[in-house]
Amino acid sequence: KSLLIQPDGQSIVEELVKNGLITSHDIVNIGYRKAQLEQFQRMLDDPGEVRAYADREGVRLDQPEKAWQHFLGRNEWIFGFGLDYRFLGILQDEAVVGASDVAGRDAPVSDFLLGARHFTVVVEVKQPSTPLFGGSRARSGAWRLSTDLMESVSQVLQQKADWLVKAKTNASGNFDRNGALIRQSTIDPKCILIIGSDSAFSGNDAEREAKFRTFELFRRDSRNMEILTYSELYERAAFVVGRSA
């Protein structure tokens, strides 16, 4: 935009494209990602926008998580580079990561199965409104973590255990969403849980500090599992767009 408002801005952009320094694909990509980032922000700020997005996209309105799954599935770049600097791409959304019971029911389903270059990653998506804390401070000075958070962590750990078994016993029959054989290895797979937002850290300064400290200590001690809030995921996406622009 800064270039184009100058008298010779268009010719400068054309010269950059002609010399291969930027491509028309780059420009389209940046524009799309900025638009999706704005959509992300609207959905974070307004639960009504989540319902509106679900309605526009033909997603089930009775499960807000489905709208977020759909949005993230359409925007693979938001997962982008993992926190350990490995690029993560979506292998399968709503991946069946384990076996059903003898009646053919209750097969464990992960919201996303991601793949780095060599290894798979299990992802579970909750809602930004999911509470991270209970209603009171514990005696130790830490804040009580919510039942929703603890149940979500347990769910992800079960998915991890199931996927570890299935990946090894059915290695020749696990395919990605494009029908290609999943060749990434599954060895103590990393897990990512996306849950809650900055709104969970409410209260006065002392309460907020206790909540931040409790949450950070909890997730730092959660082995091989990244626990991210939607606010943090948005900040990462904004950084990716800013670096690309």
C-alpha angles and dihedrals in degrees: 000000000000090000096044095055090059118092093249096028097116093052090050092053091046090052092050090051092046092052092049095244089123129007133214086243089059091052093049091046093052092047092049093048093049090051091050091047089056089049089051090052093049091051091049093049099042126037087197089064089057089057091045091051091049090051092050093048096043093244123151109274096203093068114052090189089067090061090054092046089052093048094049091044090055091047105051090162090071090070086044113132113018120233088260090054097256115130111244121204128182113259096175137351119218087014118190099229099177146024126281123237122267090275091056094251139118099031107174112250124196117204091229137007107203129192131211116191094281109007141049127238128202118220129193121189123204128168131284087236094057107121116241096191141045123234101270147040118258121237091256091064092255120116121249113256116229126256088235092060094046093047090049092052090049090050092052092047090053091049089051092052092047094047092049089058096042095046091054099041097041101033093139094050105048111105134180126234091274092055095253121135112260104241099175114109122243110217115154087329119225116241132210122199117192110196142144128354142237089285087077090069095072130143136065122325094273093048093047091049091050091050095047091048094047094048094046094048091048096052095041087058094047101102117227092349125109113206111197131178119221088246090059092045089052091050090052091050091049089051091052091051092045092051091047096049 
